[in-house]
Amino acid sequence: MKADFSLYTTEYISGVMSLRKPQKKSLEILHKILNNIELKKGMKLQPALDTIRKLYPTCTDFERDFMSMTFSLATGVGKTRLMGAFIAYLYTQHNIRNFFVVAPNTTIYNKLCRDLNDSNSPKYVFRGLSCFVNAPQVITGEDYRSKPISFFQSEVRIFVFNIGKFDREDANMKKVNEYYGDSFFGTLAKLSDLVMIMDESHHYHGEKGEQALNELHPLFGIELTATPLMTKKKNGKQIPFKNVVYEYPLSQAIADGYTRTPYAVTRSDVDFYNFGDEQIDKLMLQDGIFCHERIRQKLQVYAVNNNKPVVKPFVLVVCKNTAHAKWVEEYIKSDNFCKEAYKRKVVVVHSKQGNTESEANTKMLLEVEKSDNPVEIVIHVDKLKEGWDVNNLYTIIPLRTATSKILREQMVGRGLRLPYGERTGDKDIDSVMLTAHDKFQDILSEAQKGDSIFKAGNVIKVEEIEPEEISEPQLAFELEEESDEILTSAYETTGIERSEQADTALQIIQ
């Protein structure tokens, strides 16, 4: 007997999953589109495109051999959570049971496998939903060869793959498998209800990626990205997607309070035209560490005063190449930088490291949120722009890197997640600092624009920052000590016998 899922409206799913405004809007848009189109594998695309274009004029071309729609949501809003809402909706309202989720790299692939499969994870996307008799079964690039699809005992199957697993002609999943009498890739392509969900979809607009996805012949595709732009290999020109049905920019996410607020940190008391590259680098590193130590202090005080867990902040240093990263690492570990205070608190991550070194550093990186992890400075070369979700990045130092508006948003995006899940109301705790010494005028000009992630008041001059007077989390202790002295005096004056009830009464009188 077919289950009754009439309760699972977009409103109900949004409520049960506590979807944010842009997530809820995205779900409503998908619902509206599918209610106006007759879904069928191999359907004619032009009539479907005409229908969607009337509803959402920004969608002028699917850009693939199947119907594909992009939802462009800012970093930090919750694209993976939305992915779970889409799957729940499509299963309960359209009886779709097979989903192919594409990841652009290993970091995002591992994250998706965990968030879609680990019910013990705080980021499990199906938490709160009871529409699945058995939890959706996740089949990954590691275990798909062990048994045929018919053996998967679940109403919903989610196939999670890194694009590198199938965008080559010799990919294993394209080879004939004894279980199927066909390749795993070919078996998936024959499914009548396969929906493709492309995470960070701007990675799949290259020739190989496009061809591989087209060959899976999905029922339709959903694309999720914060940067709906395709980069041309020949000239590096960025071209906007033509299949966007909804866009929620980072500037709006910041304004709506779903992220921390970014501040550009610069100097106006220095003539950078007279500085060499190394001098600017050193000054930006020193000013970045000043911001880091200031926020570390504030986070400790905030945690003590508000009975919250302590958040250990760290700094992200962005370098132009591996040689530059090596120089930065040596400088930070030298006696010339904070008297070697960070010598054992720095980790370097880039693509040219050996397997052992890379594995050890990546482990440190993935655990950087833990309070017992010593890392406070992460140095990287163009490797952590996306897919790396942390909530304790508070200072970003881009050294001699291209800082276009898009790259700035990608870098800042790594430090926008709220460590306590929501804004605290404390300006410093709800912020992230981006040093921009040599880009001062660019940031000021950008801050005047409506779609900027920076506002005119969010440009801070280092020389105007007052040193923090409170040292370490002493404030609460000092207040408790002062309060205890007052209570002791009150008991001596009144002659009342000391007790918890008397403590409370005398504190009220105070």
Coordinates of C-alpha atoms in Angstrom, one line a residue:
M1 CA 0.0 0.0 0.0
K2 CA 1.3 3.4 -1.0
A3 CA 2.1 5.7 1.9
D4 CA 0.1 8.9 2.3
F5 CA 2.4 11.8 2.0
S6 CA -0.2 14.5 1.5
L7 CA 1.1 16.2 4.7
Y8 CA 4.5 16.8 3.1
T9 CA 3.8 20.1 1.5
T10 CA 6.6 22.6 0.9
E11 CA 5.3 24.5 4.0
Y12 CA 5.4 21.4 6.1
I13 CA 8.9 20.3 5.0
S14 CA 10.2 23.9 5.5
G15 CA 8.8 23.9 9.0
V16 CA 10.0 20.4 10.1
M17 CA 13.5 21.1 8.7
S18 CA 13.6 24.6 10.0
L19 CA 14.5 25.9 6.6
R20 CA 15.8 29.5 6.3
K21 CA 14.0 32.0 4.0
P22 CA 16.1 31.4 0.9
Q23 CA 15.9 27.6 1.4
K24 CA 12.2 27.7 1.7
K25 CA 11.9 30.0 -1.4
S26 CA 14.0 27.6 -3.4
L27 CA 11.8 24.6 -2.4
E28 CA 8.7 26.6 -3.4
I29 CA 10.2 27.5 -6.8
L30 CA 11.0 23.8 -7.5
H31 CA 7.4 22.9 -6.5
K32 CA 6.0 25.6 -8.8
I33 CA 8.1 24.5 -11.8
L34 CA 7.3 20.8 -11.5
N35 CA 3.6 21.6 -11.1
N36 CA 3.7 23.3 -14.5
I37 CA 5.7 20.7 -16.4
E38 CA 4.9 17.1 -17.2
L39 CA 8.0 15.2 -16.0
K40 CA 9.1 12.4 -18.3
K41 CA 12.5 11.0 -19.1
G42 CA 13.6 12.1 -22.5
M43 CA 10.9 14.8 -22.6
K44 CA 11.1 17.6 -25.2
L45 CA 13.2 20.4 -23.7
Q46 CA 12.0 23.4 -25.6
P47 CA 8.4 23.4 -24.3
A48 CA 9.7 22.9 -20.7
L49 CA 12.2 25.8 -21.2
D50 CA 9.4 28.0 -22.5
T51 CA 7.3 27.2 -19.5
I52 CA 10.1 27.9 -17.0
R53 CA 11.2 31.1 -18.8
K54 CA 7.7 32.5 -18.4
L55 CA 7.8 31.8 -14.7
Y56 CA 11.5 32.8 -14.1
P57 CA 12.9 35.0 -17.0
T58 CA 16.5 34.5 -15.8
C59 CA 16.3 30.9 -17.1
T60 CA 16.9 31.2 -20.9
D61 CA 18.8 27.9 -21.6
F62 CA 19.2 24.6 -19.7
E63 CA 22.8 24.4 -21.0
R64 CA 22.7 20.6 -20.9
D65 CA 21.0 17.8 -22.8
F66 CA 18.4 17.5 -20.0
M67 CA 16.3 20.0 -18.1
S68 CA 18.6 21.6 -15.5
M69 CA 17.9 24.5 -13.1
T70 CA 20.4 26.4 -11.0
F71 CA 19.6 27.7 -7.5
S72 CA 22.3 30.2 -6.6
L73 CA 22.6 30.5 -2.8
A74 CA 25.3 32.4 -0.9
T75 CA 27.9 30.5 1.1
G76 CA 26.8 29.8 4.6
V77 CA 23.0 29.7 3.9
G78 CA 22.9 25.9 3.8
K79 CA 22.9 24.3 0.3
T80 CA 23.4 20.8 1.7
R81 CA 20.4 21.2 4.0
L82 CA 18.4 22.4 1.0
M83 CA 19.6 19.3 -0.9
G84 CA 17.9 17.2 1.8
A85 CA 14.7 19.2 1.5
F86 CA 14.6 18.7 -2.3
I87 CA 15.1 14.9 -1.9
A88 CA 12.3 14.7 0.7
Y89 CA 9.9 16.8 -1.4
L90 CA 10.7 14.9 -4.7
Y91 CA 10.2 11.5 -2.9
T92 CA 7.0 12.3 -1.1
Q93 CA 5.3 14.4 -3.8
H94 CA 6.6 12.9 -7.1
N95 CA 7.6 9.4 -6.0
I96 CA 11.2 9.9 -7.1
R97 CA 13.5 7.4 -5.5
N98 CA 16.9 7.7 -7.2
F99 CA 19.2 10.7 -6.8
F100 CA 22.7 11.1 -8.2
V101 CA 24.7 13.7 -6.2
V102 CA 27.8 15.1 -7.8
A103 CA 30.8 16.5 -5.9
P104 CA 33.6 18.5 -7.5
N105 CA 36.4 17.3 -5.2
T106 CA 37.3 15.0 -2.4
T107 CA 36.7 17.5 0.4
I108 CA 33.1 18.2 -0.7
Y109 CA 32.5 14.5 -1.6
N110 CA 33.5 13.4 2.0
K111 CA 31.3 16.2 3.4
L112 CA 28.3 15.1 1.4
C113 CA 28.7 11.4 2.3
R114 CA 28.7 12.3 5.9
D115 CA 25.9 14.9 5.9
L116 CA 23.6 12.6 3.8
N117 CA 24.4 9.4 5.6
D118 CA 25.5 9.9 9.2
S119 CA 22.4 10.3 11.4
N120 CA 24.6 11.0 14.4
S121 CA 26.2 14.0 12.8
P122 CA 24.8 17.4 13.8
K123 CA 24.7 18.3 10.1
Y124 CA 22.7 15.3 9.1
V125 CA 20.3 16.7 6.4
F126 CA 17.3 14.5 7.1
R127 CA 17.0 15.2 10.8
G128 CA 13.3 15.8 11.7
L129 CA 11.8 13.9 8.8
S130 CA 9.8 10.8 9.3
C131 CA 8.7 10.2 5.7
F132 CA 11.3 7.4 5.2
V133 CA 10.5 4.0 6.7
N134 CA 14.2 3.3 6.3
A135 CA 16.7 6.2 6.0
P136 CA 17.8 7.0 2.5
Q137 CA 20.6 4.6 1.5
V138 CA 23.8 6.4 0.4
I139 CA 25.9 4.5 -2.2
T140 CA 29.3 6.0 -2.8
G141 CA 32.2 5.8 -5.1
E142 CA 33.8 3.3 -2.6
D143 CA 31.0 0.7 -2.2
Y144 CA 28.9 0.8 -5.4
R145 CA 30.6 -2.3 -6.9
S146 CA 29.8 -4.6 -3.9
K147 CA 26.2 -5.3 -4.8
P148 CA 23.6 -4.6 -7.5
I149 CA 21.2 -1.7 -7.2
S150 CA 18.2 -4.1 -6.6
F151 CA 19.9 -5.2 -3.3
F152 CA 19.7 -1.8 -1.8
Q153 CA 16.9 -2.1 0.7
S154 CA 15.5 1.4 1.0
E155 CA 12.8 3.5 -0.6
V156 CA 15.3 6.2 -1.6
R157 CA 18.8 5.7 -2.9
I158 CA 21.3 8.5 -3.1
F159 CA 24.4 7.9 -5.2
V160 CA 27.2 10.2 -4.2
F161 CA 30.2 10.5 -6.6
N162 CA 33.2 12.7 -7.1
I163 CA 33.1 14.0 -10.7
G164 CA 36.6 12.4 -11.1
K165 CA 35.1 8.9 -10.8
F166 CA 33.2 9.1 -14.1
D167 CA 34.3 11.9 -16.3
R168 CA 37.1 9.8 -17.9
E169 CA 36.6 7.2 -20.6
D170 CA 38.4 4.5 -18.6
A171 CA 36.5 5.2 -15.3
N172 CA 35.7 2.0 -13.4
M173 CA 32.0 2.8 -13.1
K174 CA 31.8 2.7 -16.9
K175 CA 33.2 -0.8 -17.1
V176 CA 30.9 -3.8 -17.3
N177 CA 30.1 -5.2 -13.9
E178 CA 29.2 -8.9 -13.3
Y179 CA 26.2 -7.9 -11.1
Y180 CA 24.5 -5.9 -13.9
G181 CA 25.5 -7.3 -17.2
D182 CA 26.2 -3.7 -17.9
S183 CA 28.4 -0.9 -16.3
F184 CA 27.2 0.8 -13.2
F185 CA 27.1 4.0 -15.2
G186 CA 25.0 2.4 -17.8
T187 CA 22.6 1.0 -15.2
L188 CA 22.1 4.4 -13.6
A189 CA 21.5 5.9 -17.1
K190 CA 18.5 3.5 -17.6
L191 CA 16.7 4.6 -14.4
S192 CA 13.5 6.3 -15.3
D193 CA 13.5 8.6 -12.2
L194 CA 17.1 9.5 -11.7
V195 CA 17.4 13.1 -10.5
M196 CA 20.9 14.7 -10.7
I197 CA 21.9 17.2 -7.9
M198 CA 25.1 19.0 -8.7
D199 CA 26.9 20.6 -5.8
E200 CA 29.1 23.6 -6.7
S201 CA 27.8 23.2 -10.2
H202 CA 30.1 25.8 -11.7
H203 CA 32.7 23.0 -11.8
Y204 CA 30.7 21.0 -14.3
H205 CA 30.5 23.3 -17.2
G206 CA 33.7 22.1 -18.8
E207 CA 33.6 19.9 -21.9
K208 CA 34.4 16.6 -20.1
G209 CA 32.2 17.3 -17.1
E210 CA 29.2 18.3 -19.3
Q211 CA 29.6 15.2 -21.5
A212 CA 29.7 12.8 -18.6
L213 CA 26.7 14.3 -16.9
N214 CA 24.7 14.3 -20.2
E215 CA 25.5 10.6 -20.7
L216 CA 23.6 9.7 -17.5
H217 CA 20.4 10.9 -19.1
P218 CA 18.7 12.0 -15.8
L219 CA 15.1 12.9 -15.5
F220 CA 16.2 16.4 -14.7
G221 CA 19.0 18.2 -12.9
I222 CA 19.3 20.6 -9.9
E223 CA 22.4 22.8 -9.7
L224 CA 23.6 24.4 -6.5
T225 CA 26.3 27.1 -6.4
A226 CA 27.2 30.4 -4.8
T227 CA 29.0 31.5 -8.0
P228 CA 26.8 30.9 -11.1
L229 CA 29.6 31.7 -13.5
M230 CA 31.4 29.6 -16.2
T231 CA 35.0 30.5 -16.8
K232 CA 36.2 30.2 -20.4
K233 CA 39.6 28.4 -20.7
K234 CA 40.8 30.4 -23.6
N235 CA 40.6 33.9 -22.2
G236 CA 39.5 33.3 -18.5
K237 CA 36.3 35.3 -19.2
Q238 CA 33.5 34.5 -16.8
I239 CA 30.0 34.1 -18.3
P240 CA 26.9 34.0 -16.1
F241 CA 24.8 30.8 -16.1
K242 CA 21.7 30.9 -18.3
N243 CA 19.6 28.4 -16.3
V244 CA 19.3 30.3 -12.9
V245 CA 15.8 30.2 -11.5
Y246 CA 16.7 31.7 -8.1
E247 CA 19.6 33.8 -6.8
Y248 CA 20.2 34.8 -3.2
P249 CA 23.5 36.7 -3.1
L250 CA 26.0 36.9 -0.2
S251 CA 25.2 40.6 0.4
Q252 CA 21.6 39.6 1.1
A253 CA 22.6 36.7 3.4
I254 CA 24.7 39.1 5.4
A255 CA 21.9 41.7 5.6
D256 CA 19.4 39.0 6.7
G257 CA 21.7 37.9 9.5
Y258 CA 22.4 34.3 8.3
T259 CA 26.2 34.9 8.4
R260 CA 28.8 36.9 10.2
T261 CA 29.5 40.4 8.9
P262 CA 32.8 40.9 7.0
Y263 CA 35.0 43.8 7.7
A264 CA 37.9 45.0 5.5
V265 CA 40.9 45.8 7.6
T266 CA 43.4 48.3 6.1
R267 CA 45.8 51.1 6.8
S268 CA 45.6 54.7 5.7
D269 CA 48.8 55.8 7.6
V270 CA 51.2 54.0 5.3
D271 CA 52.2 54.9 1.7
F272 CA 52.2 51.4 0.1
Y273 CA 53.8 52.7 -3.1
N274 CA 57.0 52.9 -1.2
F275 CA 56.7 49.4 0.1
G276 CA 58.1 46.2 -1.4
D277 CA 56.1 43.0 -1.6
E278 CA 57.8 41.5 1.4
Q279 CA 57.2 44.6 3.5
I280 CA 53.5 44.6 2.7
D281 CA 53.3 40.9 3.4
K282 CA 54.9 41.3 6.8
L283 CA 52.7 44.3 7.7
M284 CA 49.5 42.4 6.7
L285 CA 50.6 39.3 8.7
Q286 CA 51.4 41.4 11.7
D287 CA 48.1 43.3 11.5
G288 CA 46.2 40.1 10.9
I289 CA 47.7 38.5 14.0
F290 CA 46.8 41.6 16.0
C291 CA 43.2 41.2 14.9
H292 CA 43.4 37.4 15.7
E293 CA 44.7 37.9 19.2
R294 CA 42.1 40.5 19.9
I295 CA 39.2 38.3 18.8
R296 CA 40.7 35.3 20.6
Q297 CA 40.6 37.3 23.8
K298 CA 37.0 38.5 23.2
L299 CA 35.8 35.0 22.4
Q300 CA 37.2 33.7 25.6
V301 CA 35.5 36.4 27.6
Y302 CA 32.2 36.0 25.8
A303 CA 32.2 32.3 26.4
V304 CA 32.8 32.7 30.2
N305 CA 30.4 35.6 30.6
N306 CA 27.6 33.8 28.6
N307 CA 28.2 30.2 29.8
K308 CA 29.0 29.1 26.2
P309 CA 31.7 26.8 24.8
V310 CA 34.9 28.5 24.0
V311 CA 35.5 29.0 20.2
K312 CA 39.1 28.9 19.2
P313 CA 39.7 31.2 16.3
F314 CA 42.2 30.7 13.6
V315 CA 43.8 32.7 10.7
L316 CA 43.7 31.8 7.0
V317 CA 46.7 33.1 5.0
V318 CA 46.2 33.0 1.2
C319 CA 49.5 32.8 -0.8
K320 CA 50.1 33.2 -4.5
N321 CA 52.2 30.0 -5.0
T322 CA 54.0 27.2 -3.1
A323 CA 57.3 29.2 -2.9
H324 CA 55.4 32.1 -1.4
A325 CA 53.7 29.8 1.1
K326 CA 57.1 28.4 2.1
W327 CA 58.5 31.9 2.7
V328 CA 55.4 32.9 4.8
E329 CA 55.7 29.7 6.8
E330 CA 59.4 30.4 7.6
Y331 CA 58.7 34.0 8.5
I332 CA 55.8 33.0 10.9
K333 CA 58.0 30.4 12.6
S334 CA 60.9 32.8 13.0
D335 CA 61.9 34.9 16.0
N336 CA 61.0 38.0 14.0
F337 CA 57.3 37.1 14.1
C338 CA 55.7 37.3 17.6
K339 CA 58.9 35.8 19.1
E340 CA 58.1 32.3 17.7
A341 CA 54.8 32.2 19.5
Y342 CA 53.1 30.5 16.5
K343 CA 56.0 28.3 15.6
R344 CA 54.0 25.1 16.4
K345 CA 50.6 26.5 15.6
V346 CA 50.8 26.8 11.8
V347 CA 49.9 24.3 9.1
V348 CA 50.5 24.6 5.3
V349 CA 48.1 23.0 2.8
H350 CA 48.7 22.9 -1.0
S351 CA 48.5 20.5 -3.9
K352 CA 52.2 19.8 -4.2
Q353 CA 52.7 18.3 -0.8
G354 CA 53.7 14.6 -0.5
N355 CA 51.0 12.1 0.5
T356 CA 52.2 11.7 4.1
E357 CA 52.6 15.5 4.7
S358 CA 49.4 16.3 3.0
E359 CA 47.4 13.6 4.9
A360 CA 48.8 14.8 8.3
N361 CA 48.1 18.5 7.5
T362 CA 44.7 17.8 6.1
K363 CA 43.8 16.0 9.3
M364 CA 44.9 19.0 11.4
L365 CA 42.9 21.2 9.0
L366 CA 39.7 19.2 9.3
E367 CA 39.9 19.2 13.1
V368 CA 40.7 22.9 13.3
E369 CA 37.5 23.6 15.1
K370 CA 38.5 21.4 18.1
S371 CA 39.7 23.4 21.1
D372 CA 42.6 21.0 21.6
N373 CA 43.9 21.4 18.1
P374 CA 47.0 23.7 18.3
V375 CA 46.6 25.2 14.8
E376 CA 45.9 28.9 14.8
I377 CA 47.3 29.8 11.4
V378 CA 46.5 27.9 8.1
I379 CA 48.6 28.8 5.0
H380 CA 47.2 27.7 1.7
V381 CA 47.6 28.2 -2.0
D382 CA 44.3 28.3 -3.9
K383 CA 42.9 25.1 -2.4
L384 CA 40.3 26.0 0.1
K385 CA 37.9 28.3 -1.7
E386 CA 34.9 26.1 -1.2
G387 CA 33.6 22.9 0.4
W388 CA 35.5 23.5 3.6
D389 CA 33.0 24.3 6.3
V390 CA 34.3 25.7 9.5
N391 CA 32.8 28.1 12.0
N392 CA 35.9 29.5 13.7
L393 CA 37.8 31.3 10.9
Y394 CA 37.9 34.9 12.1
T395 CA 40.8 36.5 10.2
I396 CA 41.7 36.2 6.5
I397 CA 45.0 37.5 5.1
P398 CA 45.2 37.4 1.3
L399 CA 48.8 38.1 0.3
R400 CA 49.5 39.2 -3.2
T401 CA 46.5 37.3 -4.6
A402 CA 44.0 38.4 -7.2
T403 CA 41.2 40.0 -5.2
S404 CA 38.4 40.5 -7.6
K405 CA 34.9 40.8 -6.1
I406 CA 34.2 37.1 -6.8
L407 CA 37.5 35.9 -5.3
R408 CA 36.9 38.1 -2.3
E409 CA 33.5 36.6 -1.7
Q410 CA 34.9 33.1 -2.1
M411 CA 37.6 33.8 0.5
V412 CA 35.4 35.6 2.9
G413 CA 32.8 32.9 2.5
R414 CA 35.0 30.5 4.4
G415 CA 34.7 32.7 7.5
L416 CA 31.0 33.5 7.5
R417 CA 29.5 30.6 9.4
L418 CA 28.2 31.4 12.8
P419 CA 29.9 29.5 15.6
Y420 CA 26.8 29.5 17.8
G421 CA 24.4 28.9 15.0
E422 CA 23.0 32.4 15.1
R423 CA 24.2 35.9 15.7
T424 CA 25.0 36.8 19.3
G425 CA 24.5 40.5 19.1
D426 CA 28.1 41.1 19.9
K427 CA 29.7 42.9 16.9
D428 CA 33.1 41.4 17.3
I429 CA 31.9 37.8 17.8
D430 CA 29.6 38.2 14.8
S431 CA 32.4 39.4 12.4
V432 CA 35.2 38.2 10.2
M433 CA 38.2 40.3 9.3
L434 CA 39.8 40.5 5.8
T435 CA 43.1 42.4 5.6
A436 CA 43.1 44.5 2.5
H437 CA 46.0 46.9 2.9
D438 CA 47.0 47.2 -0.8
K439 CA 43.4 47.1 -2.0
F440 CA 42.1 50.0 0.2
Q441 CA 40.6 52.1 -2.6
D442 CA 39.1 49.0 -4.3
I443 CA 37.3 48.0 -1.1
L444 CA 36.1 51.6 -0.5
S445 CA 34.7 51.8 -4.1
E446 CA 33.1 48.4 -3.8
A447 CA 31.5 49.3 -0.4
Q448 CA 29.4 52.0 -2.2
K449 CA 27.7 49.4 -4.4
G450 CA 24.4 47.8 -3.4
D451 CA 25.6 44.2 -4.0
S452 CA 28.8 44.5 -2.1
I453 CA 29.5 42.3 0.9
F454 CA 31.2 45.3 2.5
K455 CA 29.4 48.5 3.5
A456 CA 31.0 51.9 3.9
G457 CA 31.0 51.5 7.7
N458 CA 32.6 48.0 7.4
V459 CA 36.1 49.3 6.5
I460 CA 38.3 49.4 9.6
K461 CA 41.7 51.1 9.9
V462 CA 44.2 49.2 12.0
E463 CA 45.6 52.3 13.5
E464 CA 42.2 53.2 14.9
I465 CA 41.6 49.9 16.6
E466 CA 42.0 50.3 20.3
P467 CA 44.0 47.6 22.1
E468 CA 41.7 45.3 24.1
E469 CA 42.1 46.1 27.8
I470 CA 40.6 42.9 29.1
S471 CA 43.1 40.1 29.2
E472 CA 42.0 36.5 28.9
P473 CA 38.6 35.5 30.4
Q474 CA 39.1 37.4 33.6
L475 CA 36.1 39.6 33.4
A476 CA 33.6 37.1 34.8
F477 CA 36.1 36.0 37.5
E478 CA 36.8 39.6 38.6
L479 CA 33.0 40.3 38.7
E480 CA 32.4 37.2 40.8
E481 CA 35.3 38.1 43.1
E482 CA 34.0 41.7 43.4
S483 CA 30.5 40.4 44.1
D484 CA 31.7 38.0 46.7
E485 CA 33.6 40.8 48.5
I486 CA 30.4 42.8 48.6
L487 CA 28.4 39.9 49.9
T488 CA 31.0 39.2 52.7
S489 CA 30.8 42.8 53.7
A490 CA 26.9 42.6 53.7
Y491 CA 27.0 39.6 56.0
E492 CA 29.4 41.3 58.4
T493 CA 27.2 44.4 58.5
T494 CA 23.8 42.5 59.0
G495 CA 25.0 39.6 61.1
I496 CA 22.9 37.2 59.0
E497 CA 24.0 33.6 58.8
R498 CA 25.4 32.8 55.4
S499 CA 23.3 30.4 53.1
E500 CA 22.3 30.1 49.4
Q501 CA 18.9 31.7 50.1
A502 CA 20.6 34.6 52.0
D503 CA 23.1 35.0 49.1
T504 CA 20.2 35.3 46.6
A505 CA 18.3 37.8 48.8
L506 CA 21.4 40.0 49.4
Q507 CA 22.3 39.9 45.7
I508 CA 18.8 41.2 44.9
I509 CA 19.2 44.0 47.4
Q510 CA 22.4 45.0 45.7

